[in-house]
Amino acid sequence: MIRKISELENISLPSWDELPDEGIYKEELLTYLGEVLKPLNVVDKNLLTASMVNNYVKLAYIDKPKKKKYFRASIAQLIVISIFKQVIRIEDLAKGIDIEIATFGIKDVYENFEHVFNQARRDILTSEEVTNINISYDYSDHHDKVLSYLAISLFTKLYTQLVIDNRKEILWKK
């Protein structure tokens, strides 16, 4: 359990500029995102599969590949979808992403998501004080508050699941 919590505490999402933009094929995409999202594989062991990607394209949750290649914008959308679908219905998530992109543009949306995600990770998982977590945010607007709540919910859910799984293992060994 300690190893999994440590992986979760140390997850590092790629910045916008670090996301592949030369275009990658689906298998490369799945391998890349599998590595990026690996520490989050706590509750759902398959956060992203080829059929999920196909469905997300078909439902217009992400851009269609160009010449079978996926580019930075789609990769960013897949990261956000794969992470937050664990705490909110994917249909609602896709609507929210569309509104954010239309308002702010994909690069700004992803960079803001990355910032809020990392802040929540630090606040929830890397607190020095085990018995006391202090969360205090100043929100400049509503969408930051929503992102923060989603990220806090995610890390709370994943941490709780790791503890429950660890307790189950201990009980089964007795």
PDB file of N, CA, C and O in Angstrom, residues 105-153:
ATOM      1  N   GLY A 105      -9.899  27.918 -24.612  1.00  0.00           N
ATOM      2  CA  GLY A 105      -8.955  27.278 -25.525  1.00  0.00           C
ATOM      3  C   GLY A 105      -8.295  26.082 -24.855  1.00  0.00           C
ATOM      4  O   GLY A 105      -8.088  26.072 -23.644  1.00  0.00           O
ATOM      5  N   ILE A 106      -7.970  25.092 -25.656  1.00  0.00           N
ATOM      6  CA  ILE A 106      -7.485  23.817 -25.130  1.00  0.00           C
ATOM      7  C   ILE A 106      -6.189  23.952 -24.337  1.00  0.00           C
ATOM      8  O   ILE A 106      -6.023  23.338 -23.294  1.00  0.00           O
ATOM      9  N   LYS A 107      -5.248  24.761 -24.806  1.00  0.00           N
ATOM     10  CA  LYS A 107      -3.971  24.886 -24.091  1.00  0.00           C
ATOM     11  C   LYS A 107      -4.191  25.456 -22.699  1.00  0.00           C
ATOM     12  O   LYS A 107      -3.670  24.911 -21.708  1.00  0.00           O
ATOM     13  N   ASP A 108      -4.931  26.536 -22.582  1.00  0.00           N
ATOM     14  CA  ASP A 108      -5.188  27.147 -21.275  1.00  0.00           C
ATOM     15  C   ASP A 108      -5.980  26.213 -20.363  1.00  0.00           C
ATOM     16  O   ASP A 108      -5.715  26.138 -19.160  1.00  0.00           O
ATOM     17  N   VAL A 109      -6.932  25.504 -20.926  1.00  0.00           N
ATOM     18  CA  VAL A 109      -7.735  24.563 -20.136  1.00  0.00           C
ATOM     19  C   VAL A 109      -6.842  23.463 -19.572  1.00  0.00           C
ATOM     20  O   VAL A 109      -6.918  23.142 -18.381  1.00  0.00           O
ATOM     21  N   TYR A 110      -5.985  22.896 -20.417  1.00  0.00           N
ATOM     22  CA  TYR A 110      -5.113  21.811 -19.942  1.00  0.00           C
ATOM     23  C   TYR A 110      -4.121  22.328 -18.903  1.00  0.00           C
ATOM     24  O   TYR A 110      -3.900  21.670 -17.878  1.00  0.00           O
ATOM     25  N   GLU A 111      -3.515  23.473 -19.156  1.00  0.00           N
ATOM     26  CA  GLU A 111      -2.542  24.010 -18.197  1.00  0.00           C
ATOM     27  C   GLU A 111      -3.203  24.312 -16.853  1.00  0.00           C
ATOM     28  O   GLU A 111      -2.613  24.049 -15.798  1.00  0.00           O
ATOM     29  N   ASN A 112      -4.418  24.832 -16.871  1.00  0.00           N
ATOM     30  CA  ASN A 112      -5.146  25.083 -15.637  1.00  0.00           C
ATOM     31  C   ASN A 112      -5.483  23.769 -14.933  1.00  0.00           C
ATOM     32  O   ASN A 112      -5.334  23.642 -13.713  1.00  0.00           O
ATOM     33  N   PHE A 113      -5.936  22.780 -15.698  1.00  0.00           N
ATOM     34  CA  PHE A 113      -6.221  21.455 -15.147  1.00  0.00           C
ATOM     35  C   PHE A 113      -4.980  20.876 -14.474  1.00  0.00           C
ATOM     36  O   PHE A 113      -5.050  20.387 -13.341  1.00  0.00           O
ATOM     37  N   GLU A 114      -3.848  20.952 -15.154  1.00  0.00           N
ATOM     38  CA  GLU A 114      -2.609  20.404 -14.602  1.00  0.00           C
ATOM     39  C   GLU A 114      -2.259  21.099 -13.281  1.00  0.00           C
ATOM     40  O   GLU A 114      -1.890  20.450 -12.295  1.00  0.00           O
ATOM     41  N   HIS A 115      -2.390  22.408 -13.248  1.00  0.00           N
ATOM     42  CA  HIS A 115      -2.094  23.176 -12.031  1.00  0.00           C
ATOM     43  C   HIS A 115      -3.027  22.768 -10.888  1.00  0.00           C
ATOM     44  O   HIS A 115      -2.581  22.488  -9.769  1.00  0.00           O
ATOM     45  N   VAL A 116      -4.322  22.742 -11.139  1.00  0.00           N
ATOM     46  CA  VAL A 116      -5.303  22.407 -10.104  1.00  0.00           C
ATOM     47  C   VAL A 116      -5.113  20.960  -9.646  1.00  0.00           C
ATOM     48  O   VAL A 116      -5.167  20.668  -8.442  1.00  0.00           O
ATOM     49  N   PHE A 117      -4.882  20.053 -10.576  1.00  0.00           N
ATOM     50  CA  PHE A 117      -4.651  18.642 -10.260  1.00  0.00           C
ATOM     51  C   PHE A 117      -3.458  18.504  -9.319  1.00  0.00           C
ATOM     52  O   PHE A 117      -3.527  17.827  -8.295  1.00  0.00           O
ATOM     53  N   ASN A 118      -2.352  19.163  -9.655  1.00  0.00           N
ATOM     54  CA  ASN A 118      -1.144  19.066  -8.829  1.00  0.00           C
ATOM     55  C   ASN A 118      -1.336  19.712  -7.463  1.00  0.00           C
ATOM     56  O   ASN A 118      -0.826  19.204  -6.458  1.00  0.00           O
ATOM     57  N   GLN A 119      -2.062  20.810  -7.403  1.00  0.00           N
ATOM     58  CA  GLN A 119      -2.340  21.459  -6.117  1.00  0.00           C
ATOM     59  C   GLN A 119      -3.153  20.538  -5.213  1.00  0.00           C
ATOM     60  O   GLN A 119      -2.830  20.357  -4.041  1.00  0.00           O
ATOM     61  N   ALA A 120      -4.201  19.938  -5.757  1.00  0.00           N
ATOM     62  CA  ALA A 120      -5.034  19.020  -4.970  1.00  0.00           C
ATOM     63  C   ALA A 120      -4.224  17.802  -4.537  1.00  0.00           C
ATOM     64  O   ALA A 120      -4.349  17.341  -3.397  1.00  0.00           O
ATOM     65  N   ARG A 121      -3.387  17.291  -5.412  1.00  0.00           N
ATOM     66  CA  ARG A 121      -2.540  16.136  -5.065  1.00  0.00           C
ATOM     67  C   ARG A 121      -1.653  16.479  -3.879  1.00  0.00           C
ATOM     68  O   ARG A 121      -1.561  15.714  -2.915  1.00  0.00           O
ATOM     69  N   ARG A 122      -1.018  17.621  -3.937  1.00  0.00           N
ATOM     70  CA  ARG A 122      -0.153  18.044  -2.822  1.00  0.00           C
ATOM     71  C   ARG A 122      -0.966  18.211  -1.538  1.00  0.00           C
ATOM     72  O   ARG A 122      -0.557  17.750  -0.475  1.00  0.00           O
ATOM     73  N   ASP A 123      -2.113  18.857  -1.636  1.00  0.00           N
ATOM     74  CA  ASP A 123      -2.913  19.146  -0.444  1.00  0.00           C
ATOM     75  C   ASP A 123      -3.497  17.888   0.198  1.00  0.00           C
ATOM     76  O   ASP A 123      -3.547  17.775   1.422  1.00  0.00           O
ATOM     77  N   ILE A 124      -3.949  16.962  -0.617  1.00  0.00           N
ATOM     78  CA  ILE A 124      -4.616  15.773  -0.094  1.00  0.00           C
ATOM     79  C   ILE A 124      -3.628  14.674   0.279  1.00  0.00           C
ATOM     80  O   ILE A 124      -3.762  14.040   1.321  1.00  0.00           O
ATOM     81  N   LEU A 125      -2.636  14.448  -0.535  1.00  0.00           N
ATOM     82  CA  LEU A 125      -1.778  13.276  -0.345  1.00  0.00           C
ATOM     83  C   LEU A 125      -0.433  13.538   0.311  1.00  0.00           C
ATOM     84  O   LEU A 125       0.159  12.620   0.870  1.00  0.00           O
ATOM     85  N   THR A 126       0.075  14.736   0.226  1.00  0.00           N
ATOM     86  CA  THR A 126       1.429  14.951   0.733  1.00  0.00           C
ATOM     87  C   THR A 126       1.451  15.847   1.965  1.00  0.00           C
ATOM     88  O   THR A 126       2.470  16.444   2.277  1.00  0.00           O
ATOM     89  N   SER A 127       0.346  15.885   2.667  1.00  0.00           N
ATOM     90  CA  SER A 127       0.282  16.666   3.893  1.00  0.00           C
ATOM     91  C   SER A 127       1.229  16.075   4.931  1.00  0.00           C
ATOM     92  O   SER A 127       1.288  14.860   5.109  1.00  0.00           O
ATOM     93  N   GLU A 128       1.995  16.924   5.592  1.00  0.00           N
ATOM     94  CA  GLU A 128       2.917  16.485   6.646  1.00  0.00           C
ATOM     95  C   GLU A 128       2.139  15.911   7.836  1.00  0.00           C
ATOM     96  O   GLU A 128       2.594  14.999   8.499  1.00  0.00           O
ATOM     97  N   GLU A 129       1.000  16.469   8.077  1.00  0.00           N
ATOM     98  CA  GLU A 129       0.198  16.080   9.237  1.00  0.00           C
ATOM     99  C   GLU A 129      -0.833  15.043   8.804  1.00  0.00           C
ATOM    100  O   GLU A 129      -1.743  15.333   8.038  1.00  0.00           O
ATOM    101  N   VAL A 130      -0.683  13.811   9.274  1.00  0.00           N
ATOM    102  CA  VAL A 130      -1.559  12.723   8.867  1.00  0.00           C
ATOM    103  C   VAL A 130      -2.987  12.921   9.366  1.00  0.00           C
ATOM    104  O   VAL A 130      -3.940  12.592   8.679  1.00  0.00           O
ATOM    105  N   THR A 131      -3.128  13.489  10.560  1.00  0.00           N
ATOM    106  CA  THR A 131      -4.457  13.603  11.156  1.00  0.00           C
ATOM    107  C   THR A 131      -5.177  14.896  10.807  1.00  0.00           C
ATOM    108  O   THR A 131      -6.310  15.086  11.205  1.00  0.00           O
ATOM    109  N   ASN A 132      -4.526  15.774  10.082  1.00  0.00           N
ATOM    110  CA  ASN A 132      -5.133  17.075   9.818  1.00  0.00           C
ATOM    111  C   ASN A 132      -4.770  17.543   8.414  1.00  0.00           C
ATOM    112  O   ASN A 132      -3.602  17.713   8.104  1.00  0.00           O
ATOM    113  N   ILE A 133      -5.778  17.742   7.598  1.00  0.00           N
ATOM    114  CA  ILE A 133      -5.561  18.276   6.248  1.00  0.00           C
ATOM    115  C   ILE A 133      -6.247  19.626   6.179  1.00  0.00           C
ATOM    116  O   ILE A 133      -7.448  19.732   6.436  1.00  0.00           O
ATOM    117  N   ASN A 134      -5.493  20.633   5.852  1.00  0.00           N
ATOM    118  CA  ASN A 134      -6.049  21.971   5.695  1.00  0.00           C
ATOM    119  C   ASN A 134      -6.083  22.327   4.218  1.00  0.00           C
ATOM    120  O   ASN A 134      -5.042  22.352   3.572  1.00  0.00           O
ATOM    121  N   ILE A 135      -7.271  22.579   3.739  1.00  0.00           N
ATOM    122  CA  ILE A 135      -7.429  22.955   2.339  1.00  0.00           C
ATOM    123  C   ILE A 135      -8.010  24.363   2.312  1.00  0.00           C
ATOM    124  O   ILE A 135      -9.084  24.610   2.850  1.00  0.00           O
ATOM    125  N   SER A 136      -7.275  25.246   1.682  1.00  0.00           N
ATOM    126  CA  SER A 136      -7.722  26.633   1.600  1.00  0.00           C
ATOM    127  C   SER A 136      -7.363  27.171   0.220  1.00  0.00           C
ATOM    128  O   SER A 136      -6.190  27.328  -0.106  1.00  0.00           O
ATOM    129  N   TYR A 137      -8.381  27.418  -0.589  1.00  0.00           N
ATOM    130  CA  TYR A 137      -8.164  27.922  -1.934  1.00  0.00           C
ATOM    131  C   TYR A 137      -8.853  29.267  -2.096  1.00  0.00           C
ATOM    132  O   TYR A 137      -9.924  29.489  -1.548  1.00  0.00           O
ATOM    133  N   ASP A 138      -8.244  30.108  -2.884  1.00  0.00           N
ATOM    134  CA  ASP A 138      -8.883  31.337  -3.323  1.00  0.00           C
ATOM    135  C   ASP A 138      -9.227  31.133  -4.793  1.00  0.00           C
ATOM    136  O   ASP A 138      -8.328  30.911  -5.611  1.00  0.00           O
ATOM    137  N   TYR A 139     -10.493  31.177  -5.107  1.00  0.00           N
ATOM    138  CA  TYR A 139     -10.923  30.934  -6.477  1.00  0.00           C
ATOM    139  C   TYR A 139     -11.149  32.246  -7.210  1.00  0.00           C
ATOM    140  O   TYR A 139     -11.856  33.122  -6.727  1.00  0.00           O
ATOM    141  N   SER A 140     -10.546  32.336  -8.388  1.00  0.00           N
ATOM    142  CA  SER A 140     -10.767  33.525  -9.199  1.00  0.00           C
ATOM    143  C   SER A 140     -12.071  33.404  -9.982  1.00  0.00           C
ATOM    144  O   SER A 140     -12.681  34.393 -10.347  1.00  0.00           O
ATOM    145  N   ASP A 141     -12.489  32.165 -10.236  1.00  0.00           N
ATOM    146  CA  ASP A 141     -13.760  31.955 -10.920  1.00  0.00           C
ATOM    147  C   ASP A 141     -14.283  30.549 -10.661  1.00  0.00           C
ATOM    148  O   ASP A 141     -13.623  29.717 -10.063  1.00  0.00           O
ATOM    149  N   HIS A 142     -15.492  30.327 -11.122  1.00  0.00           N
ATOM    150  CA  HIS A 142     -16.225  29.097 -10.827  1.00  0.00           C
ATOM    151  C   HIS A 142     -15.547  27.847 -11.384  1.00  0.00           C
ATOM    152  O   HIS A 142     -15.537  26.810 -10.734  1.00  0.00           O
ATOM    153  N   HIS A 143     -14.969  27.927 -12.572  1.00  0.00           N
ATOM    154  CA  HIS A 143     -14.417  26.710 -13.162  1.00  0.00           C
ATOM    155  C   HIS A 143     -13.224  26.185 -12.371  1.00  0.00           C
ATOM    156  O   HIS A 143     -13.009  24.983 -12.303  1.00  0.00           O
ATOM    157  N   ASP A 144     -12.436  27.058 -11.740  1.00  0.00           N
ATOM    158  CA  ASP A 144     -11.339  26.590 -10.882  1.00  0.00           C
ATOM    159  C   ASP A 144     -11.875  25.837  -9.672  1.00  0.00           C
ATOM    160  O   ASP A 144     -11.308  24.842  -9.238  1.00  0.00           O
ATOM    161  N   LYS A 145     -12.973  26.315  -9.137  1.00  0.00           N
ATOM    162  CA  LYS A 145     -13.591  25.660  -7.982  1.00  0.00           C
ATOM    163  C   LYS A 145     -14.080  24.265  -8.361  1.00  0.00           C
ATOM    164  O   LYS A 145     -13.850  23.298  -7.635  1.00  0.00           O
ATOM    165  N   VAL A 146     -14.712  24.143  -9.502  1.00  0.00           N
ATOM    166  CA  VAL A 146     -15.199  22.849  -9.972  1.00  0.00           C
ATOM    167  C   VAL A 146     -14.025  21.894 -10.190  1.00  0.00           C
ATOM    168  O   VAL A 146     -14.062  20.737  -9.744  1.00  0.00           O
ATOM    169  N   LEU A 147     -12.989  22.360 -10.863  1.00  0.00           N
ATOM    170  CA  LEU A 147     -11.806  21.512 -11.071  1.00  0.00           C
ATOM    171  C   LEU A 147     -11.194  21.058  -9.749  1.00  0.00           C
ATOM    172  O   LEU A 147     -10.808  19.897  -9.596  1.00  0.00           O
ATOM    173  N   SER A 148     -11.094  21.967  -8.806  1.00  0.00           N
ATOM    174  CA  SER A 148     -10.535  21.621  -7.493  1.00  0.00           C
ATOM    175  C   SER A 148     -11.382  20.563  -6.805  1.00  0.00           C
ATOM    176  O   SER A 148     -10.839  19.593  -6.256  1.00  0.00           O
ATOM    177  N   TYR A 149     -12.690  20.731  -6.823  1.00  0.00           N
ATOM    178  CA  TYR A 149     -13.572  19.748  -6.193  1.00  0.00           C
ATOM    179  C   TYR A 149     -13.431  18.379  -6.851  1.00  0.00           C
ATOM    180  O   TYR A 149     -13.422  17.355  -6.171  1.00  0.00           O
ATOM    181  N   LEU A 150     -13.330  18.356  -8.173  1.00  0.00           N
ATOM    182  CA  LEU A 150     -13.145  17.083  -8.868  1.00  0.00           C
ATOM    183  C   LEU A 150     -11.817  16.426  -8.477  1.00  0.00           C
ATOM    184  O   LEU A 150     -11.764  15.229  -8.201  1.00  0.00           O
ATOM    185  N   ALA A 151     -10.752  17.212  -8.460  1.00  0.00           N
ATOM    186  CA  ALA A 151      -9.431  16.667  -8.123  1.00  0.00           C
ATOM    187  C   ALA A 151      -9.390  16.194  -6.671  1.00  0.00           C
ATOM    188  O   ALA A 151      -8.853  15.109  -6.378  1.00  0.00           O
ATOM    189  N   ILE A 152      -9.955  16.961  -5.763  1.00  0.00           N
ATOM    190  CA  ILE A 152      -9.998  16.560  -4.355  1.00  0.00           C
ATOM    191  C   ILE A 152     -10.802  15.270  -4.213  1.00  0.00           C
ATOM    192  O   ILE A 152     -10.401  14.347  -3.498  1.00  0.00           O
ATOM    193  N   SER A 153     -11.928  15.180  -4.909  1.00  0.00           N
ATOM    194  CA  SER A 153     -12.745  13.963  -4.881  1.00  0.00           C
ATOM    195  C   SER A 153     -11.964  12.767  -5.399  1.00  0.00           C
ATOM    196  O   SER A 153     -12.019  11.677  -4.826  1.00  0.00           O
TER     197      SER A 153
END
